Tab-separated table of C-alpha atoms in Angstrom:
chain	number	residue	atom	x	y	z
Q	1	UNK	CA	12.968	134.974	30.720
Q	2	UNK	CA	9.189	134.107	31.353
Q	3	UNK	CA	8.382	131.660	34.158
Q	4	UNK	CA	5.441	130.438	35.760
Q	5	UNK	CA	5.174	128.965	39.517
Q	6	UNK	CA	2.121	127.261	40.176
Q	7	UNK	CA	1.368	125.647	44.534
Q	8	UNK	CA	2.300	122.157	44.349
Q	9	UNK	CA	0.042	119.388	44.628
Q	10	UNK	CA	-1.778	116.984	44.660
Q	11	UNK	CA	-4.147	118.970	46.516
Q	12	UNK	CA	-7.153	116.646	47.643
Q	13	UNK	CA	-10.401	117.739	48.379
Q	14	UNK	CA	-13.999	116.615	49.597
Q	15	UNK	CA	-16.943	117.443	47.460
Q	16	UNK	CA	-18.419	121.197	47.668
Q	17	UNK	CA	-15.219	122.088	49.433
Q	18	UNK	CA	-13.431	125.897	48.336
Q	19	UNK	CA	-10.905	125.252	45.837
Q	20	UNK	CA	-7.497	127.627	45.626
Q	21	UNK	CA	-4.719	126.894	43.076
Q	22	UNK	CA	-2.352	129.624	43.490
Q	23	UNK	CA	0.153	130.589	40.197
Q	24	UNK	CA	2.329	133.344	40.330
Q	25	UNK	CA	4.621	134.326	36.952
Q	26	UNK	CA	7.574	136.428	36.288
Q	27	UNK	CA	7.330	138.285	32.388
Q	28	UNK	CA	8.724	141.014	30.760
Q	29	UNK	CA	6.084	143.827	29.287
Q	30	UNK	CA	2.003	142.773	29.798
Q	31	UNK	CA	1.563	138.850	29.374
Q	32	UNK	CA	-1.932	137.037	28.765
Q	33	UNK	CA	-2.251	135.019	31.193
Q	34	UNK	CA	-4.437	131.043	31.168
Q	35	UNK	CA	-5.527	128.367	32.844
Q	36	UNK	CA	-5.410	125.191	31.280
Q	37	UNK	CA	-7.229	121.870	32.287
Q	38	UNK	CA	-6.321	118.476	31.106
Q	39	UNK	CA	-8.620	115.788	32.251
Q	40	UNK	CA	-7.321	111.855	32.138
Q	41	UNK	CA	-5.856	110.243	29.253
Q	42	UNK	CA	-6.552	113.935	27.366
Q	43	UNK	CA	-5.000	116.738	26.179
Q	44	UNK	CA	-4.809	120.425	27.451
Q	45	UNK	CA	-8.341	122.646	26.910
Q	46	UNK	CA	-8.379	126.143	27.820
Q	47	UNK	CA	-10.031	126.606	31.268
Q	48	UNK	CA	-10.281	130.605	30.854
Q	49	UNK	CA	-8.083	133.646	30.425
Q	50	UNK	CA	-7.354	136.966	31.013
Q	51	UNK	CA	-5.779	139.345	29.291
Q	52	UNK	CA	-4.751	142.733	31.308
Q	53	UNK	CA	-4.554	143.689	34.710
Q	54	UNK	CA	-7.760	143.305	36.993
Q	55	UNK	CA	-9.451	141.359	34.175
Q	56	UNK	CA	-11.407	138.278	35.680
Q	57	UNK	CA	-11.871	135.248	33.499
Q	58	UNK	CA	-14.550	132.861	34.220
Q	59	UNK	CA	-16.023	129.275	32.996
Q	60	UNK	CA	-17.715	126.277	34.764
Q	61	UNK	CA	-17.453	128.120	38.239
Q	62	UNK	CA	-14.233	128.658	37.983
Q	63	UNK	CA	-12.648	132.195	38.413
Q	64	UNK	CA	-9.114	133.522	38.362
Q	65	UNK	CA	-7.802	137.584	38.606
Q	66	UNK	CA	-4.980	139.393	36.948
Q	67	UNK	CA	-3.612	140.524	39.646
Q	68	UNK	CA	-0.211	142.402	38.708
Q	69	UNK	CA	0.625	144.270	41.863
Q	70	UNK	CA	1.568	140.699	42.838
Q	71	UNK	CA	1.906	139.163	39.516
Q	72	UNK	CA	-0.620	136.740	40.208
Q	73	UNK	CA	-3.347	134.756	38.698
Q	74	UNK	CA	-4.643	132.196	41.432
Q	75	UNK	CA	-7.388	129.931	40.238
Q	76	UNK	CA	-10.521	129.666	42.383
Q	77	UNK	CA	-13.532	127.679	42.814
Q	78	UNK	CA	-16.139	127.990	45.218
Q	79	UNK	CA	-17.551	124.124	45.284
Q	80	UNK	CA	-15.808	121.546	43.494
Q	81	UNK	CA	-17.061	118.542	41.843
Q	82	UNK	CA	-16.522	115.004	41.634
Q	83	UNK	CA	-15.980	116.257	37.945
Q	84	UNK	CA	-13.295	118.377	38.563
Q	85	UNK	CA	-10.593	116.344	39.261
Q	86	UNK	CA	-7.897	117.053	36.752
Q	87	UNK	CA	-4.267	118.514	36.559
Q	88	UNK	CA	-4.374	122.647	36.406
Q	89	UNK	CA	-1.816	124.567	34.468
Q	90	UNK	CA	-1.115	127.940	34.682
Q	91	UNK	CA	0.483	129.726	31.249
Q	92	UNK	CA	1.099	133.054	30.236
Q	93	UNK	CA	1.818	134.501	26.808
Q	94	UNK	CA	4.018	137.503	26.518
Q	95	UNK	CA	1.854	138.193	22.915
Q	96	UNK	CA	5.041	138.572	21.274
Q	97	UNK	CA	7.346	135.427	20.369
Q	98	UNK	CA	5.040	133.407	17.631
Q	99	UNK	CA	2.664	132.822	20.051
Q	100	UNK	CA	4.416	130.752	22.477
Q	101	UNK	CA	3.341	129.726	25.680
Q	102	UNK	CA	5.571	129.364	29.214
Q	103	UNK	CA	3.178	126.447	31.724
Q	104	UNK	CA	4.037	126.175	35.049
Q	105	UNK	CA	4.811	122.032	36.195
Q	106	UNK	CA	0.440	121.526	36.651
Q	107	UNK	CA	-1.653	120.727	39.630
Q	108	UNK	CA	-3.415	117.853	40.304
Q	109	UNK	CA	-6.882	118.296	41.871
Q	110	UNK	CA	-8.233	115.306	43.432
Q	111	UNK	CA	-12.146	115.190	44.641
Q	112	UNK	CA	-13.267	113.038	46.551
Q	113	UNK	CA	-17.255	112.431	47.236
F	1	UNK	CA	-14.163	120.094	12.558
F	2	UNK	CA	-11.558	117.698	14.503
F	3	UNK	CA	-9.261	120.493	15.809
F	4	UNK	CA	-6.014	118.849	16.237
F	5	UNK	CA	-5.156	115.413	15.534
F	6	UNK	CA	-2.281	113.265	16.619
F	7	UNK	CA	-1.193	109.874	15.481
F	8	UNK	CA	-0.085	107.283	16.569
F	9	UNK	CA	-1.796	107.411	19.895
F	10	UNK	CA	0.759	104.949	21.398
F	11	UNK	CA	4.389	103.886	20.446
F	12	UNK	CA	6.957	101.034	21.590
F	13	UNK	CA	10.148	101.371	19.867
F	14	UNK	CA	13.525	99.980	20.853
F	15	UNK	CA	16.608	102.022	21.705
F	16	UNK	CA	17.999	103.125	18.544
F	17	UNK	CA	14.513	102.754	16.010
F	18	UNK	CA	13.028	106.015	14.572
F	19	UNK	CA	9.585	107.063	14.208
F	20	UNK	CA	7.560	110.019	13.155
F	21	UNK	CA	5.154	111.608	14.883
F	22	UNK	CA	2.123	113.459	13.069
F	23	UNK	CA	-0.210	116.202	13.560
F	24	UNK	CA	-2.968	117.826	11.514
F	25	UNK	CA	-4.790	120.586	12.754
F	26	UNK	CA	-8.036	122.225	10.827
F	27	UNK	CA	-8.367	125.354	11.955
F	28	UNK	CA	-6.045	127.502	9.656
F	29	UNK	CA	-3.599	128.372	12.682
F	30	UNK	CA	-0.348	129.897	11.676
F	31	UNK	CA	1.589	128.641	14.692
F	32	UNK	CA	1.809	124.930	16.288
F	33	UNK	CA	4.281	123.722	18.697
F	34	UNK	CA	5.254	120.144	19.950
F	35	UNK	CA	5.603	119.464	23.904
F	36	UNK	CA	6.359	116.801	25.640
F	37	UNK	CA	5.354	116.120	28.907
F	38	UNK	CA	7.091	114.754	31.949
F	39	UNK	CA	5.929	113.344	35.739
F	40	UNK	CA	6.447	116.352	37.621
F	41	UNK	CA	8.344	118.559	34.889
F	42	UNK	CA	5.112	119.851	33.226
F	43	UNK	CA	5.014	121.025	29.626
F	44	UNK	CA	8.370	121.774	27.864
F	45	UNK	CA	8.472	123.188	24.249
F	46	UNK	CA	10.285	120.934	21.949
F	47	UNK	CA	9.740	122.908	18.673
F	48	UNK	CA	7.703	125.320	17.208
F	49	UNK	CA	6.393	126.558	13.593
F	50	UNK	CA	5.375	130.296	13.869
F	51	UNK	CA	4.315	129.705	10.306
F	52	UNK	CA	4.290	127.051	6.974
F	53	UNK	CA	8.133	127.035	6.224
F	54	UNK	CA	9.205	127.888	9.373
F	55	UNK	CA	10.224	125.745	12.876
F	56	UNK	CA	12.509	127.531	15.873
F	57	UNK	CA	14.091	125.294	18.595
F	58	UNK	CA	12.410	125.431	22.077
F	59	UNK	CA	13.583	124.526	25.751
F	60	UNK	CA	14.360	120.866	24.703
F	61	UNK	CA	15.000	120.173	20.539
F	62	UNK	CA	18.066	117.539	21.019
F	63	UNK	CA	17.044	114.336	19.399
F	64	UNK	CA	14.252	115.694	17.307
F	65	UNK	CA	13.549	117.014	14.464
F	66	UNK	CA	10.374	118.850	13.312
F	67	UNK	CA	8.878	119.410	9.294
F	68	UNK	CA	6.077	122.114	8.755
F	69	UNK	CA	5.014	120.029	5.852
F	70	UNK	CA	2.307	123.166	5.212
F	71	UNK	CA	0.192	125.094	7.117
F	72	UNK	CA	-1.889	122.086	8.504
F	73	UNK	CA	0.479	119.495	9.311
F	74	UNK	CA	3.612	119.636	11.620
F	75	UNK	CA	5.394	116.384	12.556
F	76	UNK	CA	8.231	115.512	14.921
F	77	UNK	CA	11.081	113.069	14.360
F	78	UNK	CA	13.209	111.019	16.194
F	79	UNK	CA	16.017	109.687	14.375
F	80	UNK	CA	17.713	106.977	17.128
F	81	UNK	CA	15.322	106.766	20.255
F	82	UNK	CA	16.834	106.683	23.521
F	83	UNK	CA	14.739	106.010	26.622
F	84	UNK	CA	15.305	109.613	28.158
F	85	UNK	CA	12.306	110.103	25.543
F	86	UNK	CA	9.910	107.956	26.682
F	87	UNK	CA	6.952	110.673	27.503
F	88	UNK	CA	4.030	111.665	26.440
F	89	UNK	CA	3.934	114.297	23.343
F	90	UNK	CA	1.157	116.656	22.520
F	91	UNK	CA	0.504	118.856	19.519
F	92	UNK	CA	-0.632	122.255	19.307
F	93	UNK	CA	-1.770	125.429	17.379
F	94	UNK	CA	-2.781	128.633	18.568
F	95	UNK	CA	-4.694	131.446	17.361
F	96	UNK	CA	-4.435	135.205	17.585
F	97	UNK	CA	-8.246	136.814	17.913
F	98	UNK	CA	-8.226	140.413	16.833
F	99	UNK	CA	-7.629	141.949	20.427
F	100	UNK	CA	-7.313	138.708	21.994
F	101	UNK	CA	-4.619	136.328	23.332
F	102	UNK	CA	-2.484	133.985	21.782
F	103	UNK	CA	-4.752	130.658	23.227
F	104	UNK	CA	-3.208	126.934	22.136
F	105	UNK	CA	-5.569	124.088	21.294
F	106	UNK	CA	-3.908	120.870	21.768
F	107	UNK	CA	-4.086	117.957	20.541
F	108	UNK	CA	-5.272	113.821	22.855
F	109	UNK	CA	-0.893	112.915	22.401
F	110	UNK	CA	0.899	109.967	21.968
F	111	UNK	CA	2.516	108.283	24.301
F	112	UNK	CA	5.640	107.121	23.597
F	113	UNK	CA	7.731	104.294	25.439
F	114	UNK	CA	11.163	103.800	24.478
F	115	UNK	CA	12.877	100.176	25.745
């Protein structure tokens, strides 16, 4: 089956420090592939996608690359906000099964001014 | 437009009550799916709807029970609550763009505590 295997956390950073969440995912045929952000007390929003290999999906200064020579779709940023801190999930979508979703377990960003 | 809805936000019940929990969503999605969500365990997929008049089990479905009332509303049951379901449930629905992913727009939850 699908899976998704995201670094654990919390990660903790300072203010304008280089942010890397690293998510790797297992999938049968060519999966969509998200990150997800969910801010305190909220629910999930999409962060950005991508939907084939070498596609880049951006928002808010945040980047992440299909990458599936190593099946991966690590989550960068290049200087984080106080604003930032949230829990990032990783998801893919195999585009087949009604639309259903695997997450990985979420990472918790913490930064600190 | 509200996108999805949830209510109740929060929920005390005692070991055995039951409860409904309802969702709305406005956006004429086919699908929506009910997680719950776990310290540590992330999302897990509880039930889902691919369509009105239809639900499929997910990873976890003992002790619920789901009605795709029509294509806007979705609601989970629990018949006896136990306190392995004290969590925090979200709502969701998902689109298909032409030539796009499936992406899920979820709803604030409702956080349930069981006693």
């Amino acid at each position: 089956g699908n899976s998704v295997t995201q670094m654990e956390g919390p990660v903790t950073l300072s203010e304008e420090a280089f942010l890397t969440i690293n998510c790797t995912y297992t999938a049968t045929g060519y999966p969509s592939l998200f990150w997800y952000v969910q801010y305190p007390g909220e629910g999930l929003q999409l962060l950005l996608k991508a939907t084939k290999a070498d596609d880049k999906g951006s928002n808010k200064g945040f980047e992440a690359t299909y990458r599936k020579e190593t099946t991966s779709f690590h989550l960068e940023k290049g200087s984080v906000q106080v604003s930032d801190s949230a829990v990032y999930f990783c998801a893919l979508s195999d585009n087949t099964n009604a639309g259903k979703s695997t997450f990985g377990d979420g990472t918790t960003l913490t930064v600190k001014p | 437009n509200a996108g999805v809805t949830q209510t109740p936000k929060f929920q005390v019940l005692k070991t055995g009550q039951s409860m409904t929990l309802q969702c709305a969503q406005d956006m004429n999605h086919n699908s929506m799916y009910w997680y719950r969500q776990d310290p540590g365990m992330g999302l897990r997929l509880i039930y889902y709807s691919a369509s009105e008049g239809t639900t499929d089990k997910g990873e976890v479905p003992n002790g619920y029970n789901v009605s795709r009332l029509n294509k806007r509303e979705f609601s989970l049951r629990l018949e006896s609550a136990a306190p392995s379901q004290t969590s925090v449930y979200f709502c969701a629905s998902s689109e298909k763009l032409a030539g796009g992913p499936e992406t899920q727009y979820f709803g604030p939850g409702t956080r349930l505590l069981v006693l």
